[in-house]
PDB file of C-alpha atoms in Angstrom:
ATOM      1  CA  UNK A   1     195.735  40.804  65.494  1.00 51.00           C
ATOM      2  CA  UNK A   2     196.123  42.573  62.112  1.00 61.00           C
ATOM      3  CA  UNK A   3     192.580  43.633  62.157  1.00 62.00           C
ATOM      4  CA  UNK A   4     192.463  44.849  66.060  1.00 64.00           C
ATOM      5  CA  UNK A   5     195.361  46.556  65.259  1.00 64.00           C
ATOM      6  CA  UNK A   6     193.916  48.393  62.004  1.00 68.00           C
ATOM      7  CA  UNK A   7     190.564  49.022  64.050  1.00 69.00           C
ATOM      8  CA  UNK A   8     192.444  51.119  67.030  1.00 68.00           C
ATOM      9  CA  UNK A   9     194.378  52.862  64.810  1.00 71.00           C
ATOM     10  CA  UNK A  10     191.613  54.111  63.051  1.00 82.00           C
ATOM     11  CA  UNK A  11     189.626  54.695  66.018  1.00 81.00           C
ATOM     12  CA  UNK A  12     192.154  57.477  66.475  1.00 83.00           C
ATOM     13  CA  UNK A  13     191.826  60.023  63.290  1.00 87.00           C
ATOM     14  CA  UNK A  14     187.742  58.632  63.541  1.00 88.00           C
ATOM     15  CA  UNK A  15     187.475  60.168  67.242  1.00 88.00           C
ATOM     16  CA  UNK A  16     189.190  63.469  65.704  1.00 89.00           C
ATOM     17  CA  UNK A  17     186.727  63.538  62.828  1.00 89.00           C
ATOM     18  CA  UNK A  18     183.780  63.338  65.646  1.00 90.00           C
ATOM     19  CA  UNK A  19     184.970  66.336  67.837  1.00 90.00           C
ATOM     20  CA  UNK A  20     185.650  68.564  65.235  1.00 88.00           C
ATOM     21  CA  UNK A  21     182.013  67.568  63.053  1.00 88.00           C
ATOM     22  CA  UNK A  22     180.318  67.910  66.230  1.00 89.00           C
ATOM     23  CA  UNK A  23     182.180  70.614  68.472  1.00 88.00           C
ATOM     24  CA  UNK A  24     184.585  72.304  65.721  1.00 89.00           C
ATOM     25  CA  UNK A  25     187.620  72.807  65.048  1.00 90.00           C
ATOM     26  CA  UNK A  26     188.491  75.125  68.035  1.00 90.00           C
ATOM     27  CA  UNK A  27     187.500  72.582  70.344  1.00 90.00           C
ATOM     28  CA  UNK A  28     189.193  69.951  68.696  1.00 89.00           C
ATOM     29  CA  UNK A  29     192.174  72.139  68.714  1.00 90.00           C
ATOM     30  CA  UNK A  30     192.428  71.724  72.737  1.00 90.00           C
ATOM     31  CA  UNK A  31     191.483  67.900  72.818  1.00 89.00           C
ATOM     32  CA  UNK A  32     194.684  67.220  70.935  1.00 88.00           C
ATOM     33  CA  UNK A  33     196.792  65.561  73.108  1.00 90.00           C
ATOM     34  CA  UNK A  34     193.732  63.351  74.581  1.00 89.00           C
ATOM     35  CA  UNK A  35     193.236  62.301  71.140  1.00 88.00           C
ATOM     36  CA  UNK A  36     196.397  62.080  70.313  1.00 88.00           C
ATOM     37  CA  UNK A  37     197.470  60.072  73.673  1.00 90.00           C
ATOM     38  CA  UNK A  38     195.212  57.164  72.219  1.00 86.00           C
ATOM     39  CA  UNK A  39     198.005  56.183  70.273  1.00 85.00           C
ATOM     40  CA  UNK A  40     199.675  54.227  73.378  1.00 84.00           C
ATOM     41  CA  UNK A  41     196.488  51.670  73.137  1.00 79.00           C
ATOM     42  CA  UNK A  42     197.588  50.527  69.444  1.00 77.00           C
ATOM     43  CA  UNK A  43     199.362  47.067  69.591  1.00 74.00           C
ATOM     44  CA  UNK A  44     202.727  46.646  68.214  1.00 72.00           C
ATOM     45  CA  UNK A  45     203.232  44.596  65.272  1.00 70.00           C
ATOM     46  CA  UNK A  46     204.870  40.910  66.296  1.00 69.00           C
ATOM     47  CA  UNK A  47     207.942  41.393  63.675  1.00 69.00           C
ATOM     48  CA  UNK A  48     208.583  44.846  65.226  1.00 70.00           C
ATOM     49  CA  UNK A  49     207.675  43.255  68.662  1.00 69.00           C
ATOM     50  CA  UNK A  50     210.390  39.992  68.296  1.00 68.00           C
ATOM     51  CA  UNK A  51     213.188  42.396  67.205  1.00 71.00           C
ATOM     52  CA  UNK A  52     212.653  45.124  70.031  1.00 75.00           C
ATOM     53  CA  UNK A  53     212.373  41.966  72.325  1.00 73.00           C
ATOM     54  CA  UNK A  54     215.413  40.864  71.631  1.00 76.00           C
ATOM     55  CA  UNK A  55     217.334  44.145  71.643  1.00 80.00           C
ATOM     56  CA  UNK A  56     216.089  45.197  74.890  1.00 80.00           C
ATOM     57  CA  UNK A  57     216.830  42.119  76.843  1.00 79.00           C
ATOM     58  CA  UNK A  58     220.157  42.013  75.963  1.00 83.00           C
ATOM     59  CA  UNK A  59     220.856  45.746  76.415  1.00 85.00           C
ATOM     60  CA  UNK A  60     218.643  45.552  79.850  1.00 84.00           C
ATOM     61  CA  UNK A  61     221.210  42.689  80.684  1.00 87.00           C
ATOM     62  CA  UNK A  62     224.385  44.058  79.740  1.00 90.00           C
ATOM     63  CA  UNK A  63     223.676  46.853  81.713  1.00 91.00           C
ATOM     64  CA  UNK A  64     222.399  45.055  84.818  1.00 91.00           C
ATOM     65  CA  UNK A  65     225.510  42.718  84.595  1.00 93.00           C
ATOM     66  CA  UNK A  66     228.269  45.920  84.642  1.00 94.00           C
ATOM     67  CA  UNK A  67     226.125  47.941  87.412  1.00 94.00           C
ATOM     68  CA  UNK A  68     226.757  44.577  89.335  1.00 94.00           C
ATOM     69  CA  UNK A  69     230.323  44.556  88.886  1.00 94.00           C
ATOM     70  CA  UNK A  70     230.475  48.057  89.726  1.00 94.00           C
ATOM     71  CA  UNK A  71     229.780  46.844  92.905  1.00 92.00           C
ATOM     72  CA  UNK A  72     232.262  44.557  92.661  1.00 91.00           C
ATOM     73  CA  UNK A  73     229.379  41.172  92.189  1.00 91.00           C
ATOM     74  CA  UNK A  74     231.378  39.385  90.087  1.00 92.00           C
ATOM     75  CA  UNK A  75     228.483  38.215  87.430  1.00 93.00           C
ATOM     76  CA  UNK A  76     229.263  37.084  83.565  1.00 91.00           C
ATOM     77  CA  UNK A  77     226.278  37.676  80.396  1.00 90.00           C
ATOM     78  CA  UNK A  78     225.940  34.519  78.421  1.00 88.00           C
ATOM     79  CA  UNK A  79     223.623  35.129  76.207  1.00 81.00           C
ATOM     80  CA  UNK A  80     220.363  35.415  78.007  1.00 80.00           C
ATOM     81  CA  UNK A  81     221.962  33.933  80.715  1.00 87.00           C
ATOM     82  CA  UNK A  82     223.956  35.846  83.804  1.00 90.00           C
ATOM     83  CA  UNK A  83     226.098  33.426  85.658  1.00 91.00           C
ATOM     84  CA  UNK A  84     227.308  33.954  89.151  1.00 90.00           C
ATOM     85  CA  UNK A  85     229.458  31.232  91.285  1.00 85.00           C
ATOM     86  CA  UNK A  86     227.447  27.656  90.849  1.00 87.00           C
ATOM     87  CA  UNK A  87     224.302  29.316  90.024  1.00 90.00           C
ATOM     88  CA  UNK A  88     222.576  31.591  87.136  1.00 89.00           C
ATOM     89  CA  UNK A  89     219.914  33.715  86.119  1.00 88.00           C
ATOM     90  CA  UNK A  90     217.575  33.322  83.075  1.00 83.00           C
ATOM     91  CA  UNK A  91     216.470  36.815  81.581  1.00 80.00           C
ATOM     92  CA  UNK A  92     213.769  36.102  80.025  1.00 69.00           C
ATOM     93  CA  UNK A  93     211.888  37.496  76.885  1.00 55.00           C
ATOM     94  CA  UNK A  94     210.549  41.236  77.874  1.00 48.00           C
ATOM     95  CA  UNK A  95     207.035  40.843  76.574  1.00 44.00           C
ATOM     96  CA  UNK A  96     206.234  42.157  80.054  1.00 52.00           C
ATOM     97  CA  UNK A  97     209.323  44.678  80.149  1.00 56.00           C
ATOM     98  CA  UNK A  98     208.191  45.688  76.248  1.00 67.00           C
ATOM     99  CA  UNK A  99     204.515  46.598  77.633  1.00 71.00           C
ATOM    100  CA  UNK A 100     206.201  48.348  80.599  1.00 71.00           C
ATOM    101  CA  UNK A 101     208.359  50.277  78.762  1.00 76.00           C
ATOM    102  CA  UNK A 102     205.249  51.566  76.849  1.00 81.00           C
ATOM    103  CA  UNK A 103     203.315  51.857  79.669  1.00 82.00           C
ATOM    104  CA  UNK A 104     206.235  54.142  81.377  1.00 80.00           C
ATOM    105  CA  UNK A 105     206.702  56.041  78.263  1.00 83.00           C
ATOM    106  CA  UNK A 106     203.111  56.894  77.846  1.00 88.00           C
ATOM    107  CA  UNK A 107     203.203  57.985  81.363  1.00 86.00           C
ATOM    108  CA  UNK A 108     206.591  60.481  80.832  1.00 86.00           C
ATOM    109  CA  UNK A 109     204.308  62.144  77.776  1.00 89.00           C
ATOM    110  CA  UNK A 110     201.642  62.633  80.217  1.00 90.00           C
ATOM    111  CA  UNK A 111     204.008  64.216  82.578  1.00 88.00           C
ATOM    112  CA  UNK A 112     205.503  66.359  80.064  1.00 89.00           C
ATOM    113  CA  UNK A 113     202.274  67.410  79.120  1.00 89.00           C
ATOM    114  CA  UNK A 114     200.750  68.533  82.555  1.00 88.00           C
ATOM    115  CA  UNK A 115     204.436  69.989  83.513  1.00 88.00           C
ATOM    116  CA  UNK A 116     204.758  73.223  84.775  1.00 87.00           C
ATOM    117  CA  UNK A 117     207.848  73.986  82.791  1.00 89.00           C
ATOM    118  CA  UNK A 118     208.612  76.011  79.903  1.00 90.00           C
ATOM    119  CA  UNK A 119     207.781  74.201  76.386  1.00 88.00           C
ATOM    120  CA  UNK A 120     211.805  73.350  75.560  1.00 89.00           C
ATOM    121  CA  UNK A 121     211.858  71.600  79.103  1.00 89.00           C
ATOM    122  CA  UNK A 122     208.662  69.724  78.450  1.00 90.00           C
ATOM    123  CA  UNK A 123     210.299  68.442  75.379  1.00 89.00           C
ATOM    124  CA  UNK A 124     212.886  67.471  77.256  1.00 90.00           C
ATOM    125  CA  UNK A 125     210.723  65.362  79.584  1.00 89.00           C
ATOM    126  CA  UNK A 126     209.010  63.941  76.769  1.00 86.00           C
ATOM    127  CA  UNK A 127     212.479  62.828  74.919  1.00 88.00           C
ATOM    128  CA  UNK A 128     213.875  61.790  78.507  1.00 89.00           C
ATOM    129  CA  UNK A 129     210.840  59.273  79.389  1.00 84.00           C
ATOM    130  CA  UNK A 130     211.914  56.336  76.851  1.00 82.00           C
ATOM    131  CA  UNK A 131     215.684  56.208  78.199  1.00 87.00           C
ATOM    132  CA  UNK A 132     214.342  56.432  81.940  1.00 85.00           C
ATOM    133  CA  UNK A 133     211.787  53.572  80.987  1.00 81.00           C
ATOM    134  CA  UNK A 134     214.872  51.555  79.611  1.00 83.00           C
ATOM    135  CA  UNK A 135     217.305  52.366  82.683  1.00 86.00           C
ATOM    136  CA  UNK A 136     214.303  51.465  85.164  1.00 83.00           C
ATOM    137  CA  UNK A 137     214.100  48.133  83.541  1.00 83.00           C
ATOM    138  CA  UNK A 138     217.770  47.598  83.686  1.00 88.00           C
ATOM    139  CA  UNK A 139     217.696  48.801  87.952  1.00 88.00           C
ATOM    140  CA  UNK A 140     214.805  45.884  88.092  1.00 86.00           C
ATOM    141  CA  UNK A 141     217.330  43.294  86.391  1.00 89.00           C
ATOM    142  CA  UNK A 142     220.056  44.370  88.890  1.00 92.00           C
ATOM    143  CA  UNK A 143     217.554  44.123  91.739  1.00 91.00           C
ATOM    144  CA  UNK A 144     217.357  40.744  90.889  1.00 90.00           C
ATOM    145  CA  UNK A 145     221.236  40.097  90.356  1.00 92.00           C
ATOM    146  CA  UNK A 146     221.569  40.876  93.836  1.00 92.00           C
ATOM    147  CA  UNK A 147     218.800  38.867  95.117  1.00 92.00           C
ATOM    148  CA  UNK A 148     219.819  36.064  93.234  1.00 91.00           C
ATOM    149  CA  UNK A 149     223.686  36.339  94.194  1.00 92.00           C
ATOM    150  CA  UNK A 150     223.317  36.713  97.998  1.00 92.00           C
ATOM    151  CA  UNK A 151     219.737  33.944  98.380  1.00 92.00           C
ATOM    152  CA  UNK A 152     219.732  32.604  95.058  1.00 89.00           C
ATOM    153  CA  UNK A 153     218.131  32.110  91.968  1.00 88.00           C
ATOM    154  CA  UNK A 154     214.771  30.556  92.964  1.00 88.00           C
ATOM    155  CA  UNK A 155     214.324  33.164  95.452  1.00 88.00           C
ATOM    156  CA  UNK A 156     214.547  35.827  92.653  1.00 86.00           C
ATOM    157  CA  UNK A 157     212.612  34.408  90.155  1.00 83.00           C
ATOM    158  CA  UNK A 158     209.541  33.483  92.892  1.00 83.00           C
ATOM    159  CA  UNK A 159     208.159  36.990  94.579  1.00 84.00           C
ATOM    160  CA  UNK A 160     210.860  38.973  93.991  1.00 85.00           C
ATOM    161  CA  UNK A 161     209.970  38.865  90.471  1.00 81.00           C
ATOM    162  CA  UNK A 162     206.694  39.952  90.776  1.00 80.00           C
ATOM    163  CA  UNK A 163     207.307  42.684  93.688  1.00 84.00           C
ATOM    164  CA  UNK A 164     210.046  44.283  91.385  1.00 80.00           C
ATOM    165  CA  UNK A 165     207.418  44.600  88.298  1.00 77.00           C
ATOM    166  CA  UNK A 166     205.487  46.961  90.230  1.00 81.00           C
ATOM    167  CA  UNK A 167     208.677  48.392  91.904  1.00 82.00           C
ATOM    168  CA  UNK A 168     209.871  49.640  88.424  1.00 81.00           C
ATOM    169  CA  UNK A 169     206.733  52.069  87.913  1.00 83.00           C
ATOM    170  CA  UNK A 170     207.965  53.855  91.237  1.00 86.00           C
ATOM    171  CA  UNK A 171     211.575  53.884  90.296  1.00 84.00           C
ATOM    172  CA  UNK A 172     210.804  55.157  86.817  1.00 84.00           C
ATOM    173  CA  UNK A 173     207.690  58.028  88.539  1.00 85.00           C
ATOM    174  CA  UNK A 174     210.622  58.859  91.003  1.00 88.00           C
ATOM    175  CA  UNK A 175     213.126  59.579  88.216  1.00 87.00           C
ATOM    176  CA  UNK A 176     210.805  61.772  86.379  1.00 88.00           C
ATOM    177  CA  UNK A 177     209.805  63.666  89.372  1.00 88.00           C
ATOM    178  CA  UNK A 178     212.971  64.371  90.277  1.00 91.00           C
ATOM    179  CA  UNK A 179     213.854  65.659  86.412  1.00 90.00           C
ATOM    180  CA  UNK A 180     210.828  67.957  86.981  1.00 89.00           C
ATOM    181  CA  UNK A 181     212.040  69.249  90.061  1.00 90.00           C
ATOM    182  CA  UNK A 182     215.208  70.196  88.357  1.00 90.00           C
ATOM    183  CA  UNK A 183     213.417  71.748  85.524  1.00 90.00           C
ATOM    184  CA  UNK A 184     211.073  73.787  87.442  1.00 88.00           C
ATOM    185  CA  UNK A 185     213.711  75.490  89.255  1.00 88.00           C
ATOM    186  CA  UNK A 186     215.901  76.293  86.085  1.00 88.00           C
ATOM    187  CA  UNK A 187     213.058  76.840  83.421  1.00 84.00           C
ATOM    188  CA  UNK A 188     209.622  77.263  85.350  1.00 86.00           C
ATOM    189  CA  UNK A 189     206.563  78.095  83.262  1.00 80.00           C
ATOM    190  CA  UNK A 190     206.029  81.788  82.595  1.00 73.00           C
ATOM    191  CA  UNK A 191     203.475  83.351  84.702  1.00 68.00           C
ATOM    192  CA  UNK A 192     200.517  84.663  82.982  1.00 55.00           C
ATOM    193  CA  UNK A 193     199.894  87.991  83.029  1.00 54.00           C
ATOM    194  CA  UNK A 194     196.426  90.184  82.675  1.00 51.00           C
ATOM    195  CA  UNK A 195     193.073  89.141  82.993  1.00 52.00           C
ATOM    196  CA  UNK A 196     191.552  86.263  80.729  1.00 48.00           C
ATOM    197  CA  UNK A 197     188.438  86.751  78.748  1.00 43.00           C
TER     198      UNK A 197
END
């Protein structure tokens, strides 16, 4: 793992060194967030994985576990655990939640990037994508609170598992949207003026 990750990070400053020996620096000048976007494909280290692993699922949990009382589902955090009446729900380790939190992160920098927003709101959609990442993981663990308290736990953890790891791209896209909506209307993008040469 050491050496995959050592060979895609290089790959990185190696594909910058390409463009600009072979097309210059002007064109390497507007390939810079391309290149610079490759850095979502370089694994995380396993120490910095196991602690972010354990942070998140317990933050994703406390936070499902008060939206449910909120709603006045009485549910309890144990640990890992969320009991509810006779029954309970194992939260598992996020591996998958860690690579979807990348994976929704690297999609709120490509957003900010193609927004049609001034450049302090596009910063702001950039800075906004890791906490809407984390709060659409915690509305998936909630999800499943809810399935789990009204038709169980086995029901929760069988399809409804699955459906809701697709269901959390949508939530997080639809949150973003929405922030750009906002934005546009407050701080669109200035219109160009004059001819281009």
């Amino acid at each position: 793992l050491g050496f995959r990750i050592f060979v895609q990070a290089v790959t990185i400053p190696m594909v910058a060194g390409l463009v600009l020996l072979f097309l210059g620096p002007g064109q390497l000048l507007r390939m810079w967030f391309p290149i610079l976007f490759l850095g979502f494909m370089v694994p995380i280290p396993e120490s910095l994985i196991a602690s972010m692993t354990f942070y998140l699922k317990m933050m994703a949990t406390e936070g499902a576990v008060r939206m449910c009382n909120a709603v006045y589902l009485p549910m309890i955090r144990d640990g890992s655990y969320i009991h509810f009446g006779q029954d309970k729900l194992l939260v598992g380790d996020v591996w998958g939640g860690l690579r979807s939190l990348i994976a929704l992160m690297a999609m709120g920098t490509l957003m900010s990037y193609i927004s049609q927003t001034r450049p302090a709101a596009r910063v702001l959609i950039l800075f906004v994508a890791g906490p809407i990442a984390v709060l659409a993981n915690v509305i998936r663990i909630f999800i499943l609170c809810v399935v789990a308290y009204f038709w169980g736990s086995t029901v929760a953890s069988g399809w409804v598992h699955d459906l809701s790891g697709v269901l959390i791209y949508a939530i997080a896209l639809g949150l973003l949207l929405l922030l750009e909506e906002g934005l546009k209307k407050i701080a669109p993008a200035a219109k160009r003026t004059g001819k281009e040469t």
